[in-house]
Amino acid sequence: MTTEDWRAVIDVHLHGSFNVSRAAAPHFRAQQSGSFVFMTSTAGIIGAVGQANYSAAKAGMVGLSRSIALDMARYNVTSNAIAPFAWSRLIANTQPNDEAQKQRFEKFKEMKPSKVAALAVSLSTEAANHITGQIFTSRNNEIFLMSQTRPSRALHTAEGWTPQRIIEIAFPAINQSLVPLERSADVFSWDPI
């Protein structure tokens, strides 16, 4: 990937989200209400092969959304992110490898932007004033509240850690808690409903 390819995607997704947020924030603050709804991607929360720039930009949007939620809560402003599944021109340009993938693509065509819009609109209403700093995924007729990074395992030693002690004690202790290296298709392994 070239530096230009990296920058182009970061500029559109992450810098674009910042610029729009920066313009809206003073208005939301003045009116003491408002809702930010960011469109992130499972590439940003799960990862994607061959899309480091896009994944990084979309992960950055999750961090931006969460920070805005924390900063703007005192003004009754919410901020959430949606990682939508929807048929798009980018997916349409992908050629299926086999009949099973071709059938799966046909299911993806049912994932219309209007289904994502229903969630975005709902998050912008007064009924969602208590929902902020969250990540949702919308996939056809399914809505997922995504988990967020939190400690899953803690290890302590009074003597402190050395590289050797980490290798001998910590690594074996955390092996069962490691998050597998998966793609979006692995995490959402069933066809959309």
Short mmCIF file of N, CA and C in Angstrom, two decimals:
data_model
loop_
_atom_site.label_atom_id
_atom_site.label_comp_id
_atom_site.label_asym_id
_atom_site.label_seq_id
_atom_site.Cartn_x
_atom_site.Cartn_y
_atom_site.Cartn_z
N MET A 1 0.85 -1.17 0.00
CA MET A 1 0.00 0.00 0.00
C MET A 1 0.90 1.24 0.00
N THR A 2 0.56 2.17 -0.82
CA THR A 2 1.34 3.40 -0.87
C THR A 2 0.86 4.35 0.24
N THR A 3 1.71 5.31 0.55
CA THR A 3 1.35 6.33 1.53
C THR A 3 0.13 7.11 1.04
N GLU A 4 0.06 7.34 -0.25
CA GLU A 4 -1.07 8.07 -0.83
C GLU A 4 -2.38 7.28 -0.66
N ASP A 5 -2.32 5.95 -0.87
CA ASP A 5 -3.51 5.12 -0.67
C ASP A 5 -3.94 5.17 0.80
N TRP A 6 -2.98 5.12 1.70
CA TRP A 6 -3.28 5.19 3.13
C TRP A 6 -3.98 6.52 3.45
N ARG A 7 -3.36 7.62 3.03
CA ARG A 7 -3.88 8.95 3.36
C ARG A 7 -5.26 9.20 2.76
N ALA A 8 -5.47 8.76 1.54
CA ALA A 8 -6.75 9.02 0.87
C ALA A 8 -7.91 8.44 1.67
N VAL A 9 -7.76 7.22 2.16
CA VAL A 9 -8.84 6.57 2.90
C VAL A 9 -8.99 7.18 4.29
N ILE A 10 -7.88 7.47 4.96
CA ILE A 10 -7.93 8.12 6.27
C ILE A 10 -8.59 9.49 6.14
N ASP A 11 -8.24 10.24 5.09
CA ASP A 11 -8.82 11.57 4.89
C ASP A 11 -10.33 11.51 4.72
N VAL A 12 -10.80 10.61 3.90
CA VAL A 12 -12.24 10.52 3.66
C VAL A 12 -12.99 10.09 4.91
N HIS A 13 -12.61 8.97 5.49
CA HIS A 13 -13.39 8.38 6.58
C HIS A 13 -13.13 9.03 7.94
N LEU A 14 -11.89 9.07 8.37
CA LEU A 14 -11.60 9.57 9.71
C LEU A 14 -11.58 11.09 9.76
N HIS A 15 -10.84 11.72 8.87
CA HIS A 15 -10.80 13.18 8.87
C HIS A 15 -12.16 13.76 8.49
N GLY A 16 -12.84 13.12 7.56
CA GLY A 16 -14.19 13.58 7.19
C GLY A 16 -15.14 13.53 8.37
N SER A 17 -15.09 12.45 9.15
CA SER A 17 -15.95 12.33 10.33
C SER A 17 -15.61 13.39 11.37
N PHE A 18 -14.31 13.63 11.56
CA PHE A 18 -13.89 14.67 12.49
C PHE A 18 -14.40 16.04 12.04
N ASN A 19 -14.24 16.35 10.76
CA ASN A 19 -14.64 17.67 10.26
C ASN A 19 -16.13 17.92 10.43
N VAL A 20 -16.95 16.94 10.12
CA VAL A 20 -18.39 17.09 10.27
C VAL A 20 -18.75 17.22 11.76
N SER A 21 -18.12 16.41 12.60
CA SER A 21 -18.37 16.46 14.04
C SER A 21 -17.98 17.81 14.62
N ARG A 22 -16.85 18.29 14.20
CA ARG A 22 -16.36 19.59 14.68
C ARG A 22 -17.32 20.71 14.31
N ALA A 23 -17.90 20.63 13.13
CA ALA A 23 -18.85 21.65 12.69
C ALA A 23 -20.18 21.55 13.46
N ALA A 24 -20.60 20.32 13.79
CA ALA A 24 -21.90 20.13 14.46
C ALA A 24 -21.83 20.38 15.96
N ALA A 25 -20.70 20.09 16.57
CA ALA A 25 -20.58 20.15 18.04
C ALA A 25 -21.00 21.50 18.65
N PRO A 26 -20.59 22.64 18.13
CA PRO A 26 -21.02 23.90 18.75
C PRO A 26 -22.54 24.10 18.71
N HIS A 27 -23.17 23.63 17.65
CA HIS A 27 -24.63 23.75 17.54
C HIS A 27 -25.32 22.84 18.56
N PHE A 28 -24.84 21.60 18.67
CA PHE A 28 -25.39 20.67 19.66
C PHE A 28 -25.19 21.19 21.07
N ARG A 29 -24.02 21.73 21.32
CA ARG A 29 -23.71 22.27 22.65
C ARG A 29 -24.65 23.43 22.98
N ALA A 30 -24.86 24.33 22.03
CA ALA A 30 -25.72 25.50 22.24
C ALA A 30 -27.17 25.10 22.49
N GLN A 31 -27.65 24.10 21.79
CA GLN A 31 -29.05 23.67 21.98
C GLN A 31 -29.22 22.65 23.09
N GLN A 32 -28.08 22.21 23.68
CA GLN A 32 -28.10 21.25 24.78
C GLN A 32 -28.74 19.92 24.40
N SER A 33 -28.54 19.51 23.16
CA SER A 33 -29.01 18.20 22.70
C SER A 33 -28.44 17.92 21.32
N GLY A 34 -28.54 16.68 20.91
CA GLY A 34 -28.08 16.28 19.59
C GLY A 34 -27.61 14.84 19.59
N SER A 35 -27.46 14.29 18.41
CA SER A 35 -27.03 12.90 18.26
C SER A 35 -26.04 12.79 17.11
N PHE A 36 -24.89 12.24 17.41
CA PHE A 36 -23.94 11.86 16.37
C PHE A 36 -24.16 10.37 16.10
N VAL A 37 -24.24 10.00 14.83
CA VAL A 37 -24.32 8.60 14.45
C VAL A 37 -23.29 8.38 13.35
N PHE A 38 -22.24 7.67 13.71
CA PHE A 38 -21.14 7.41 12.79
C PHE A 38 -21.35 6.09 12.07
N MET A 39 -20.97 6.05 10.80
CA MET A 39 -21.00 4.80 10.05
C MET A 39 -19.59 4.24 10.01
N THR A 40 -19.34 3.26 10.87
CA THR A 40 -18.05 2.59 10.91
C THR A 40 -18.15 1.33 10.07
N SER A 41 -17.43 0.32 10.39
CA SER A 41 -17.45 -0.93 9.63
C SER A 41 -16.97 -2.06 10.51
N THR A 42 -17.40 -3.26 10.20
CA THR A 42 -16.84 -4.41 10.91
C THR A 42 -15.35 -4.52 10.63
N ALA A 43 -14.89 -3.94 9.53
CA ALA A 43 -13.45 -3.90 9.25
C ALA A 43 -12.71 -3.16 10.36
N GLY A 44 -13.34 -2.18 10.96
CA GLY A 44 -12.73 -1.41 12.02
C GLY A 44 -12.81 -2.05 13.39
N ILE A 45 -13.75 -2.96 13.58
CA ILE A 45 -13.90 -3.60 14.90
C ILE A 45 -13.48 -5.06 14.89
N ILE A 46 -13.40 -5.66 13.71
CA ILE A 46 -12.96 -7.05 13.59
C ILE A 46 -11.67 -7.14 12.79
N GLY A 47 -11.56 -6.33 11.76
CA GLY A 47 -10.41 -6.35 10.87
C GLY A 47 -10.82 -6.84 9.49
N ALA A 48 -9.95 -6.61 8.51
CA ALA A 48 -10.24 -7.05 7.15
C ALA A 48 -8.93 -7.29 6.42
N VAL A 49 -8.88 -8.34 5.65
CA VAL A 49 -7.70 -8.69 4.87
C VAL A 49 -7.53 -7.68 3.73
N GLY A 50 -6.33 -7.15 3.58
CA GLY A 50 -6.03 -6.26 2.46
C GLY A 50 -6.63 -4.88 2.56
N GLN A 51 -7.10 -4.50 3.73
CA GLN A 51 -7.74 -3.19 3.89
C GLN A 51 -7.25 -2.48 5.15
N ALA A 52 -5.95 -2.45 5.37
CA ALA A 52 -5.41 -1.84 6.58
C ALA A 52 -5.81 -0.37 6.70
N ASN A 53 -5.80 0.37 5.60
CA ASN A 53 -6.17 1.78 5.65
C ASN A 53 -7.64 1.96 6.04
N TYR A 54 -8.50 1.20 5.43
CA TYR A 54 -9.94 1.28 5.71
C TYR A 54 -10.23 0.82 7.15
N SER A 55 -9.62 -0.29 7.55
CA SER A 55 -9.82 -0.80 8.91
C SER A 55 -9.36 0.22 9.95
N ALA A 56 -8.20 0.82 9.73
CA ALA A 56 -7.67 1.81 10.67
C ALA A 56 -8.58 3.04 10.74
N ALA A 57 -9.05 3.50 9.59
CA ALA A 57 -9.93 4.66 9.57
C ALA A 57 -11.23 4.38 10.31
N LYS A 58 -11.81 3.22 10.07
CA LYS A 58 -13.08 2.87 10.70
C LYS A 58 -12.91 2.60 12.19
N ALA A 59 -11.76 2.03 12.59
CA ALA A 59 -11.48 1.86 14.02
C ALA A 59 -11.31 3.22 14.68
N GLY A 60 -10.67 4.14 13.98
CA GLY A 60 -10.52 5.50 14.49
C GLY A 60 -11.86 6.17 14.69
N MET A 61 -12.81 5.89 13.82
CA MET A 61 -14.15 6.46 13.96
C MET A 61 -14.83 5.94 15.22
N VAL A 62 -14.58 4.69 15.57
CA VAL A 62 -15.14 4.14 16.81
C VAL A 62 -14.58 4.90 18.00
N GLY A 63 -13.27 5.14 18.01
CA GLY A 63 -12.66 5.90 19.08
C GLY A 63 -13.15 7.33 19.11
N LEU A 64 -13.32 7.94 17.96
CA LEU A 64 -13.86 9.29 17.87
C LEU A 64 -15.27 9.35 18.43
N SER A 65 -16.11 8.41 18.04
CA SER A 65 -17.50 8.36 18.52
C SER A 65 -17.55 8.22 20.04
N ARG A 66 -16.74 7.31 20.56
CA ARG A 66 -16.73 7.07 22.01
C ARG A 66 -16.24 8.32 22.76
N SER A 67 -15.20 8.96 22.26
CA SER A 67 -14.68 10.16 22.92
C SER A 67 -15.69 11.30 22.86
N ILE A 68 -16.36 11.45 21.74
CA ILE A 68 -17.40 12.48 21.64
C ILE A 68 -18.52 12.18 22.63
N ALA A 69 -18.89 10.91 22.78
CA ALA A 69 -19.92 10.53 23.75
C ALA A 69 -19.51 10.98 25.15
N LEU A 70 -18.25 10.75 25.51
CA LEU A 70 -17.77 11.15 26.83
C LEU A 70 -17.72 12.68 26.96
N ASP A 71 -17.19 13.35 25.95
CA ASP A 71 -17.03 14.81 26.01
C ASP A 71 -18.36 15.56 25.95
N MET A 72 -19.30 15.06 25.20
CA MET A 72 -20.54 15.81 24.98
C MET A 72 -21.70 15.38 25.87
N ALA A 73 -21.49 14.40 26.74
CA ALA A 73 -22.57 13.93 27.62
C ALA A 73 -23.11 15.06 28.49
N ARG A 74 -22.25 15.96 28.92
CA ARG A 74 -22.71 17.07 29.79
C ARG A 74 -23.63 18.03 29.06
N TYR A 75 -23.69 17.94 27.72
CA TYR A 75 -24.58 18.77 26.92
C TYR A 75 -25.78 17.98 26.40
N ASN A 76 -25.99 16.79 26.97
CA ASN A 76 -27.11 15.92 26.56
C ASN A 76 -27.00 15.47 25.11
N VAL A 77 -25.78 15.32 24.64
CA VAL A 77 -25.52 14.90 23.27
C VAL A 77 -25.06 13.44 23.30
N THR A 78 -25.61 12.63 22.42
CA THR A 78 -25.21 11.23 22.32
C THR A 78 -24.33 11.02 21.09
N SER A 79 -23.57 9.96 21.13
CA SER A 79 -22.73 9.60 20.00
C SER A 79 -22.61 8.08 19.95
N ASN A 80 -23.00 7.50 18.84
CA ASN A 80 -22.95 6.06 18.65
C ASN A 80 -22.40 5.75 17.26
N ALA A 81 -22.02 4.51 17.05
CA ALA A 81 -21.49 4.08 15.76
C ALA A 81 -22.26 2.85 15.28
N ILE A 82 -22.47 2.81 13.98
CA ILE A 82 -23.12 1.66 13.35
C ILE A 82 -22.14 1.07 12.34
N ALA A 83 -21.95 -0.23 12.41
CA ALA A 83 -21.16 -0.97 11.41
C ALA A 83 -22.17 -1.70 10.53
N PRO A 84 -22.59 -1.07 9.43
CA PRO A 84 -23.66 -1.66 8.63
C PRO A 84 -23.18 -2.73 7.68
N PHE A 85 -24.04 -3.71 7.47
CA PHE A 85 -23.89 -4.62 6.35
C PHE A 85 -24.92 -4.14 5.34
N ALA A 86 -24.48 -3.78 4.17
CA ALA A 86 -25.42 -3.36 3.12
C ALA A 86 -24.77 -3.62 1.77
N TRP A 87 -25.58 -3.94 0.80
CA TRP A 87 -25.09 -4.16 -0.55
C TRP A 87 -24.63 -2.82 -1.09
N SER A 88 -23.42 -2.79 -1.63
CA SER A 88 -22.89 -1.54 -2.16
C SER A 88 -22.16 -1.81 -3.47
N ARG A 89 -21.76 -0.75 -4.13
CA ARG A 89 -21.02 -0.89 -5.39
C ARG A 89 -19.69 -1.59 -5.18
N LEU A 90 -19.09 -1.42 -3.98
CA LEU A 90 -17.82 -2.09 -3.71
C LEU A 90 -17.99 -3.60 -3.67
N ILE A 91 -19.07 -4.05 -3.03
CA ILE A 91 -19.34 -5.49 -2.96
C ILE A 91 -19.77 -5.99 -4.34
N ALA A 92 -20.54 -5.18 -5.04
CA ALA A 92 -21.02 -5.57 -6.37
C ALA A 92 -19.88 -5.83 -7.34
N ASN A 93 -18.74 -5.17 -7.13
CA ASN A 93 -17.59 -5.35 -8.00
C ASN A 93 -16.79 -6.62 -7.69
N THR A 94 -17.13 -7.30 -6.59
CA THR A 94 -16.45 -8.53 -6.19
C THR A 94 -17.07 -9.71 -6.93
N GLN A 95 -16.22 -10.56 -7.47
CA GLN A 95 -16.71 -11.73 -8.19
C GLN A 95 -16.76 -12.93 -7.26
N PRO A 96 -17.91 -13.61 -7.18
CA PRO A 96 -17.98 -14.82 -6.35
C PRO A 96 -17.08 -15.92 -6.89
N ASN A 97 -16.49 -16.67 -5.97
CA ASN A 97 -15.55 -17.74 -6.34
C ASN A 97 -16.25 -19.03 -6.73
N ASP A 98 -17.42 -19.27 -6.16
CA ASP A 98 -18.11 -20.53 -6.40
C ASP A 98 -19.62 -20.32 -6.25
N GLU A 99 -20.38 -21.38 -6.43
CA GLU A 99 -21.84 -21.30 -6.37
C GLU A 99 -22.32 -20.91 -4.98
N ALA A 100 -21.68 -21.41 -3.93
CA ALA A 100 -22.09 -21.08 -2.56
C ALA A 100 -21.91 -19.59 -2.30
N GLN A 101 -20.80 -19.04 -2.75
CA GLN A 101 -20.57 -17.61 -2.55
C GLN A 101 -21.54 -16.79 -3.41
N LYS A 102 -21.87 -17.28 -4.58
CA LYS A 102 -22.84 -16.59 -5.44
C LYS A 102 -24.20 -16.52 -4.75
N GLN A 103 -24.62 -17.61 -4.13
CA GLN A 103 -25.89 -17.62 -3.39
C GLN A 103 -25.83 -16.68 -2.19
N ARG A 104 -24.68 -16.65 -1.53
CA ARG A 104 -24.52 -15.75 -0.38
C ARG A 104 -24.63 -14.30 -0.83
N PHE A 105 -24.03 -13.97 -1.98
CA PHE A 105 -24.12 -12.62 -2.51
C PHE A 105 -25.58 -12.24 -2.79
N GLU A 106 -26.36 -13.19 -3.26
CA GLU A 106 -27.78 -12.92 -3.51
C GLU A 106 -28.49 -12.52 -2.21
N LYS A 107 -28.13 -13.18 -1.10
CA LYS A 107 -28.68 -12.82 0.22
C LYS A 107 -28.23 -11.42 0.62
N PHE A 108 -26.96 -11.08 0.30
CA PHE A 108 -26.44 -9.76 0.65
C PHE A 108 -27.21 -8.65 -0.07
N LYS A 109 -27.71 -8.94 -1.27
CA LYS A 109 -28.46 -7.94 -2.01
C LYS A 109 -29.73 -7.51 -1.28
N GLU A 110 -30.21 -8.34 -0.35
CA GLU A 110 -31.38 -8.00 0.44
C GLU A 110 -31.05 -6.99 1.53
N MET A 111 -29.78 -6.78 1.81
CA MET A 111 -29.35 -5.86 2.86
C MET A 111 -29.33 -4.45 2.32
N LYS A 112 -30.46 -3.79 2.40
CA LYS A 112 -30.67 -2.47 1.84
C LYS A 112 -30.24 -1.38 2.83
N PRO A 113 -29.75 -0.27 2.33
CA PRO A 113 -29.41 0.85 3.21
C PRO A 113 -30.59 1.33 4.07
N SER A 114 -31.80 1.15 3.59
CA SER A 114 -32.97 1.59 4.36
C SER A 114 -33.07 0.84 5.69
N LYS A 115 -32.57 -0.39 5.73
CA LYS A 115 -32.61 -1.15 6.99
C LYS A 115 -31.60 -0.58 7.99
N VAL A 116 -30.49 -0.07 7.50
CA VAL A 116 -29.51 0.59 8.35
C VAL A 116 -30.06 1.94 8.79
N ALA A 117 -30.73 2.63 7.89
CA ALA A 117 -31.28 3.95 8.19
C ALA A 117 -32.28 3.90 9.34
N ALA A 118 -33.04 2.82 9.44
CA ALA A 118 -34.01 2.71 10.54
C ALA A 118 -33.30 2.76 11.90
N LEU A 119 -32.16 2.11 12.01
CA LEU A 119 -31.39 2.14 13.25
C LEU A 119 -30.81 3.53 13.48
N ALA A 120 -30.26 4.14 12.44
CA ALA A 120 -29.67 5.48 12.57
C ALA A 120 -30.71 6.49 13.02
N VAL A 121 -31.89 6.43 12.42
CA VAL A 121 -32.96 7.36 12.80
C VAL A 121 -33.36 7.11 14.25
N SER A 122 -33.50 5.86 14.64
CA SER A 122 -33.91 5.53 16.00
C SER A 122 -32.89 6.03 17.02
N LEU A 123 -31.61 5.93 16.70
CA LEU A 123 -30.57 6.42 17.62
C LEU A 123 -30.56 7.94 17.72
N SER A 124 -31.24 8.61 16.80
CA SER A 124 -31.30 10.07 16.80
C SER A 124 -32.53 10.63 17.50
N THR A 125 -33.36 9.76 18.05
CA THR A 125 -34.59 10.22 18.70
C THR A 125 -34.39 10.38 20.21
N GLU A 126 -35.35 11.04 20.84
CA GLU A 126 -35.32 11.20 22.30
C GLU A 126 -35.40 9.86 23.01
N ALA A 127 -36.01 8.87 22.38
CA ALA A 127 -36.11 7.54 23.00
C ALA A 127 -34.73 6.91 23.21
N ALA A 128 -33.71 7.43 22.50
CA ALA A 128 -32.35 6.88 22.62
C ALA A 128 -31.42 7.81 23.40
N ASN A 129 -31.97 8.76 24.14
CA ASN A 129 -31.14 9.71 24.89
C ASN A 129 -30.20 9.02 25.88
N HIS A 130 -30.55 7.84 26.32
CA HIS A 130 -29.73 7.10 27.29
C HIS A 130 -28.72 6.17 26.62
N ILE A 131 -28.73 6.09 25.31
CA ILE A 131 -27.84 5.19 24.57
C ILE A 131 -26.73 6.04 23.95
N THR A 132 -25.54 5.89 24.45
CA THR A 132 -24.41 6.67 23.93
C THR A 132 -23.11 5.90 24.13
N GLY A 133 -22.17 6.13 23.23
CA GLY A 133 -20.88 5.46 23.29
C GLY A 133 -20.94 4.00 22.87
N GLN A 134 -21.96 3.63 22.13
CA GLN A 134 -22.16 2.22 21.76
C GLN A 134 -21.81 1.97 20.30
N ILE A 135 -21.59 0.71 19.99
CA ILE A 135 -21.34 0.26 18.62
C ILE A 135 -22.41 -0.76 18.27
N PHE A 136 -23.09 -0.52 17.18
CA PHE A 136 -24.12 -1.44 16.70
C PHE A 136 -23.70 -1.99 15.34
N THR A 137 -24.21 -3.14 15.01
CA THR A 137 -24.11 -3.68 13.66
C THR A 137 -25.53 -3.93 13.19
N SER A 138 -25.78 -3.56 11.97
CA SER A 138 -27.08 -3.77 11.35
C SER A 138 -26.86 -4.65 10.13
N ARG A 139 -27.55 -5.79 10.12
CA ARG A 139 -27.38 -6.74 9.01
C ARG A 139 -28.75 -7.28 8.65
N ASN A 140 -29.30 -6.77 7.55
CA ASN A 140 -30.62 -7.13 7.07
C ASN A 140 -31.66 -6.92 8.17
N ASN A 141 -32.22 -7.97 8.74
CA ASN A 141 -33.23 -7.82 9.78
C ASN A 141 -32.67 -8.04 11.18
N GLU A 142 -31.34 -8.00 11.31
CA GLU A 142 -30.68 -8.23 12.59
C GLU A 142 -30.00 -6.94 13.06
N ILE A 143 -30.05 -6.71 14.36
CA ILE A 143 -29.30 -5.63 15.00
C ILE A 143 -28.46 -6.26 16.10
N PHE A 144 -27.19 -5.91 16.12
CA PHE A 144 -26.27 -6.41 17.13
C PHE A 144 -25.72 -5.24 17.93
N LEU A 145 -25.67 -5.39 19.24
CA LEU A 145 -24.91 -4.49 20.09
C LEU A 145 -23.55 -5.15 20.24
N MET A 146 -22.50 -4.48 19.80
CA MET A 146 -21.17 -5.07 19.79
C MET A 146 -20.48 -4.87 21.14
N SER A 147 -19.70 -5.86 21.53
CA SER A 147 -18.90 -5.71 22.74
C SER A 147 -17.78 -4.73 22.44
N GLN A 148 -17.23 -4.16 23.50
CA GLN A 148 -16.13 -3.22 23.34
C GLN A 148 -14.94 -3.70 24.16
N THR A 149 -13.80 -3.21 23.81
CA THR A 149 -12.57 -3.67 24.44
C THR A 149 -12.58 -3.37 25.93
N ARG A 150 -12.48 -4.43 26.70
CA ARG A 150 -12.39 -4.35 28.16
C ARG A 150 -11.43 -5.44 28.60
N PRO A 151 -10.80 -5.30 29.77
CA PRO A 151 -9.92 -6.37 30.22
C PRO A 151 -10.68 -7.69 30.32
N SER A 152 -10.06 -8.73 29.80
CA SER A 152 -10.70 -10.05 29.87
C SER A 152 -9.95 -10.99 30.81
N ARG A 153 -8.75 -10.63 31.17
CA ARG A 153 -7.93 -11.48 32.03
C ARG A 153 -6.92 -10.61 32.73
N ALA A 154 -6.67 -10.82 33.99
CA ALA A 154 -5.68 -10.04 34.75
C ALA A 154 -4.67 -10.99 35.40
N LEU A 155 -3.44 -10.59 35.37
CA LEU A 155 -2.37 -11.37 35.98
C LEU A 155 -1.52 -10.42 36.82
N HIS A 156 -1.13 -10.87 38.00
CA HIS A 156 -0.33 -10.04 38.89
C HIS A 156 0.74 -10.89 39.54
N THR A 157 1.87 -10.28 39.76
CA THR A 157 2.92 -10.92 40.53
C THR A 157 3.58 -9.86 41.40
N ALA A 158 3.77 -10.16 42.65
CA ALA A 158 4.40 -9.21 43.58
C ALA A 158 5.84 -8.93 43.20
N GLU A 159 6.49 -9.89 42.56
CA GLU A 159 7.90 -9.74 42.20
C GLU A 159 8.10 -8.90 40.93
N GLY A 160 7.05 -8.65 40.19
CA GLY A 160 7.17 -7.95 38.92
C GLY A 160 7.39 -8.93 37.78
N TRP A 161 7.33 -8.41 36.58
CA TRP A 161 7.44 -9.26 35.40
C TRP A 161 8.77 -9.05 34.70
N THR A 162 9.33 -10.11 34.26
CA THR A 162 10.49 -10.10 33.37
C THR A 162 10.04 -10.78 32.09
N PRO A 163 10.76 -10.57 30.99
CA PRO A 163 10.37 -11.29 29.77
C PRO A 163 10.27 -12.80 30.00
N GLN A 164 11.20 -13.37 30.73
CA GLN A 164 11.19 -14.81 30.96
C GLN A 164 9.96 -15.24 31.77
N ARG A 165 9.61 -14.48 32.81
CA ARG A 165 8.43 -14.82 33.63
C ARG A 165 7.14 -14.66 32.82
N ILE A 166 7.10 -13.66 31.95
CA ILE A 166 5.93 -13.48 31.08
C ILE A 166 5.78 -14.69 30.17
N ILE A 167 6.88 -15.11 29.57
CA ILE A 167 6.86 -16.27 28.67
C ILE A 167 6.46 -17.54 29.41
N GLU A 168 6.98 -17.73 30.60
CA GLU A 168 6.74 -18.97 31.35
C GLU A 168 5.41 -18.98 32.09
N ILE A 169 4.95 -17.82 32.57
CA ILE A 169 3.76 -17.78 33.42
C ILE A 169 2.56 -17.10 32.73
N ALA A 170 2.78 -15.88 32.24
CA ALA A 170 1.65 -15.10 31.72
C ALA A 170 1.10 -15.69 30.42
N PHE A 171 1.98 -15.98 29.45
CA PHE A 171 1.50 -16.49 28.18
C PHE A 171 0.67 -17.76 28.34
N PRO A 172 1.14 -18.77 29.08
CA PRO A 172 0.30 -19.97 29.26
C PRO A 172 -1.03 -19.66 29.97
N ALA A 173 -1.01 -18.69 30.88
CA ALA A 173 -2.23 -18.37 31.63
C ALA A 173 -3.29 -17.70 30.76
N ILE A 174 -2.86 -16.95 29.74
CA ILE A 174 -3.83 -16.23 28.91
C ILE A 174 -4.22 -16.99 27.64
N ASN A 175 -3.53 -18.08 27.34
CA ASN A 175 -3.80 -18.78 26.07
C ASN A 175 -5.28 -19.08 25.84
N GLN A 176 -6.01 -19.49 26.86
CA GLN A 176 -7.43 -19.82 26.69
C GLN A 176 -8.31 -18.58 26.51
N SER A 177 -7.76 -17.40 26.79
CA SER A 177 -8.54 -16.16 26.70
C SER A 177 -8.23 -15.34 25.46
N LEU A 178 -7.31 -15.78 24.65
CA LEU A 178 -6.95 -15.01 23.46
C LEU A 178 -8.12 -14.95 22.48
N VAL A 179 -8.30 -13.79 21.87
CA VAL A 179 -9.34 -13.61 20.87
C VAL A 179 -8.80 -14.16 19.55
N PRO A 180 -9.53 -15.05 18.90
CA PRO A 180 -9.03 -15.62 17.65
C PRO A 180 -8.90 -14.56 16.56
N LEU A 181 -7.97 -14.77 15.67
CA LEU A 181 -7.78 -13.89 14.52
C LEU A 181 -8.83 -14.30 13.48
N GLU A 182 -9.90 -13.51 13.41
CA GLU A 182 -11.03 -13.85 12.55
C GLU A 182 -11.37 -12.69 11.63
N ARG A 183 -12.04 -13.03 10.55
CA ARG A 183 -12.59 -12.04 9.63
C ARG A 183 -14.06 -11.85 9.97
N SER A 184 -14.66 -10.85 9.40
CA SER A 184 -16.08 -10.58 9.63
C SER A 184 -16.94 -11.81 9.31
N ALA A 185 -16.60 -12.50 8.23
CA ALA A 185 -17.36 -13.69 7.83
C ALA A 185 -17.24 -14.81 8.86
N ASP A 186 -16.15 -14.84 9.62
CA ASP A 186 -15.99 -15.84 10.67
C ASP A 186 -16.84 -15.48 11.88
N VAL A 187 -16.88 -14.20 12.23
CA VAL A 187 -17.64 -13.75 13.40
C VAL A 187 -19.13 -13.84 13.13
N PHE A 188 -19.54 -13.39 11.94
CA PHE A 188 -20.93 -13.47 11.51
C PHE A 188 -21.04 -14.64 10.52
N SER A 189 -20.90 -15.86 11.03
CA SER A 189 -20.74 -17.04 10.20
C SER A 189 -22.05 -17.60 9.63
N TRP A 190 -23.17 -17.08 10.08
CA TRP A 190 -24.45 -17.55 9.56
C TRP A 190 -24.99 -16.52 8.59
N ASP A 191 -25.82 -16.97 7.67
CA ASP A 191 -26.39 -16.06 6.69
C ASP A 191 -27.38 -15.12 7.36
N PRO A 192 -27.50 -13.91 6.81
CA PRO A 192 -28.43 -12.95 7.39
C PRO A 192 -29.87 -13.44 7.36
N ILE A 193 -30.59 -13.00 8.34
CA ILE A 193 -32.00 -13.39 8.46
C ILE A 193 -32.86 -12.41 7.71
#
